[in-house]
XYZ file of C-alpha atoms in Angstrom:
250
model
C 78.301 92.378 116.862
C 75.162 90.307 117.418
C 74.116 91.251 120.945
C 71.531 89.692 123.244
C 69.300 92.586 124.358
C 69.444 91.185 127.896
C 73.252 91.188 128.046
C 75.068 93.188 130.679
C 78.255 95.128 129.981
C 80.269 92.678 132.084
C 78.882 89.649 130.232
C 79.565 91.306 126.884
C 83.192 92.019 127.839
C 83.782 88.405 128.918
C 82.274 87.073 125.675
C 84.325 89.467 123.545
C 87.542 88.670 125.426
C 86.970 84.936 124.999
C 86.147 85.414 121.305
C 89.325 87.381 120.656
C 91.543 84.864 122.417
C 89.885 81.535 121.578
C 88.384 82.224 118.132
C 90.895 84.647 116.604
C 94.345 84.810 118.171
C 94.993 81.347 119.572
C 93.765 79.309 116.537
C 96.174 81.165 114.240
C 99.096 80.481 116.565
C 98.120 76.817 116.867
C 97.769 76.416 113.100
C 101.177 77.981 112.535
C 102.651 75.593 115.120
C 100.847 72.573 113.643
C 102.049 73.296 110.090
C 105.563 74.047 111.391
C 105.573 77.577 110.001
C 108.286 79.976 111.065
C 106.640 82.328 113.565
C 108.999 85.215 112.818
C 108.163 85.105 109.096
C 104.475 84.181 109.354
C 103.625 86.857 111.920
C 106.289 89.412 110.896
C 107.791 89.402 114.397
C 110.609 91.789 113.536
C 111.770 94.912 115.331
C 110.630 97.914 113.237
C 113.120 100.538 112.133
C 113.202 103.983 113.735
C 111.533 105.598 110.704
C 108.650 103.118 110.658
C 108.190 103.547 114.414
C 107.900 107.307 113.936
C 105.488 106.726 111.039
C 103.373 104.411 113.206
C 103.263 106.969 116.018
C 102.136 109.709 113.611
C 99.393 107.495 112.161
C 98.352 106.170 115.585
C 97.926 109.688 116.927
C 95.893 110.896 113.964
C 93.854 107.862 112.891
C 90.772 108.616 115.016
C 90.193 112.158 113.658
C 90.824 110.830 110.139
C 88.401 107.967 110.705
C 85.668 110.247 112.046
C 86.137 112.608 109.116
C 85.800 109.667 106.715
C 82.664 108.565 108.569
C 81.148 112.042 108.121
C 82.147 111.974 104.448
C 80.489 108.589 103.960
C 77.302 109.812 105.646
C 77.337 112.907 103.416
C 77.855 110.938 100.190
C 75.711 107.919 101.126
C 73.039 109.190 103.521
C 71.004 106.003 103.203
C 73.848 103.808 104.468
C 73.138 103.703 108.188
C 72.477 100.973 110.662
C 69.832 100.347 113.278
C 70.344 103.352 115.571
C 68.755 101.616 118.565
C 70.907 98.496 118.156
C 74.109 100.501 117.653
C 73.294 102.691 120.659
C 72.849 99.584 122.825
C 76.177 98.181 121.619
C 77.865 101.504 122.330
C 76.404 101.461 125.845
C 77.718 97.933 126.486
C 81.158 98.739 125.100
C 81.648 101.979 127.023
C 80.150 100.968 130.394
C 82.251 99.839 133.345
C 85.890 100.174 134.325
C 87.846 102.118 131.720
C 90.880 99.857 132.181
C 88.689 96.803 131.551
C 87.092 98.419 128.507
C 90.464 99.300 126.958
C 91.850 95.839 127.693
C 88.955 94.042 125.983
C 88.075 96.410 123.154
C 91.478 97.924 122.321
C 94.424 95.829 123.515
C 93.020 92.347 122.799
C 91.693 93.203 119.297
C 94.884 95.098 118.540
C 96.936 91.989 119.227
C 94.619 89.108 118.247
C 93.191 90.637 115.057
C 96.636 91.685 113.884
C 97.906 88.146 114.474
C 95.039 86.810 112.364
C 94.767 89.359 109.546
C 98.158 91.055 109.196
C 99.969 87.930 110.374
C 98.464 84.581 109.403
C 96.206 85.750 106.548
C 98.684 88.193 105.019
C 101.471 85.593 105.119
C 99.232 83.024 103.435
C 98.272 85.383 100.595
C 101.664 87.067 100.134
C 103.001 84.524 97.628
C 99.787 84.528 95.595
C 99.073 88.256 95.230
C 100.943 91.373 94.217
C 101.432 93.885 97.061
C 98.541 96.183 96.039
C 96.125 93.267 95.616
C 97.400 91.756 98.864
C 96.722 94.958 100.819
C 93.255 95.315 99.246
C 92.312 91.675 99.850
C 93.337 91.710 103.504
C 91.507 95.014 103.986
C 88.264 93.772 102.420
C 88.291 90.504 104.392
C 88.899 92.518 107.568
C 85.952 94.784 106.718
C 83.565 91.908 105.998
C 84.665 90.254 109.251
C 83.170 93.213 111.153
C 79.697 92.382 109.746
C 77.828 95.722 109.812
C 77.148 96.979 106.262
C 77.532 100.630 107.214
C 81.004 99.928 108.621
C 82.431 97.620 105.950
C 83.872 100.338 103.689
C 85.594 102.291 106.452
C 86.797 99.203 108.325
C 88.110 97.781 105.028
C 90.137 100.966 104.510
C 91.501 100.649 108.031
C 92.356 97.001 107.379
C 94.098 97.912 104.129
C 96.055 100.639 105.916
C 97.197 98.196 108.599
C 98.136 95.650 105.930
C 100.213 98.265 104.101
C 101.894 99.252 107.369
C 102.910 95.621 107.878
C 104.099 95.182 104.287
C 106.026 98.466 104.236
C 107.620 98.055 107.662
C 108.163 94.288 107.555
C 106.843 94.143 111.112
C 103.485 93.467 112.743
C 104.240 95.689 115.734
C 103.518 99.105 114.135
C 100.096 97.808 113.070
C 99.392 96.556 116.595
C 100.261 100.011 117.942
C 97.974 101.757 115.442
C 95.122 99.288 116.016
C 95.266 99.678 119.814
C 95.514 103.461 119.504
C 92.525 103.616 117.158
C 90.253 101.605 119.441
C 91.638 103.031 122.674
C 91.395 106.682 121.640
C 87.837 106.159 120.408
C 86.887 104.660 123.762
C 88.623 107.491 125.600
C 86.823 110.055 123.439
C 83.458 108.525 124.377
C 84.340 108.659 128.078
C 86.360 111.850 128.471
C 85.455 115.228 126.975
C 89.063 116.602 127.062
C 90.166 113.694 124.861
C 87.262 114.309 122.493
C 88.202 117.983 122.248
C 91.906 117.185 121.751
C 90.995 114.885 118.850
C 88.838 117.603 117.255
C 85.718 115.438 117.483
C 82.341 117.133 117.608
C 79.441 115.362 119.378
C 77.046 117.864 117.806
C 77.754 116.836 114.207
C 74.460 115.862 112.565
C 73.999 113.194 109.912
C 75.016 114.554 106.524
C 77.310 117.230 107.993
C 81.108 117.157 107.706
C 83.077 118.293 110.738
C 86.478 119.647 109.646
C 88.534 122.193 111.597
C 92.070 123.535 111.519
C 92.957 120.956 114.150
C 91.562 118.221 111.910
C 93.807 119.555 109.120
C 96.835 119.154 111.426
C 95.881 115.539 112.045
C 95.549 115.007 108.286
C 99.069 116.378 107.787
C 100.441 114.085 110.510
C 98.682 111.102 108.932
C 100.018 111.899 105.454
C 103.534 112.392 106.834
C 103.334 108.963 108.461
C 102.295 107.387 105.157
C 105.118 109.172 103.313
C 107.656 107.816 105.795
C 106.307 104.302 105.246
C 106.511 104.647 101.456
C 110.072 105.953 101.667
C 111.039 103.114 104.007
C 109.614 100.519 101.605
C 111.452 102.067 98.657
C 114.685 102.105 100.635
C 114.245 98.410 101.473
C 113.719 97.582 97.795
C 116.739 99.681 96.813
C 118.943 97.928 99.389
C 117.702 94.531 98.207
C 118.415 95.393 94.568
C 121.919 96.597 95.502
C 122.655 93.330 97.302
C 121.399 91.267 94.363
C 123.425 93.248 91.828
C 126.501 93.049 94.071
C 126.236 89.287 94.324
């Protein structure tokens, strides 16, 4: 984010909340209404199956340790790719200061809903007919990464965006992605604020630049994450198999 150095945490939260609602979520809904698009199809407003819900819960619970491990890996492989430490520290201070409920509402719940409506709803629906699934997932992920501006974050945020796009494509529903998005942001915020959460997520505040923090607990999170992805892949294959059976039967 571009932040005024004189901003207060309260001002920053109000600006971010207004941006999410008025610049991201609401315009997509209005455009869909204006062009008479079917909301259920455009925004994938379908109830997810039990298997995709379980997959989403596994990924949601493990995405923060996976993301921090990937961040360490990026710093190890590309040590020169880092942002302005002073600027990032000020942003972190603004984001994590104040009421925890207010912080989670603005920086986890609102982005989890509004950004999913925009990227895994409106954008994904618009590109679906033009791109193959793999290209579609990659395109939505890259656009999501570029949207978050900071060069040092683009690669990792793009991967997260691609993951969320695949979750939507594989499940046929936007709701698992919303759950994962809110969990990712919310657990990160909780880890900054509460040491027990940080310890439970196997995050190490002492990790230095260029070091990779990986423990047995991190390995358990990796297994949970992979299991979630496997369930999504199996669900997508089952959907294709059922569709092929219906077509051959007709």
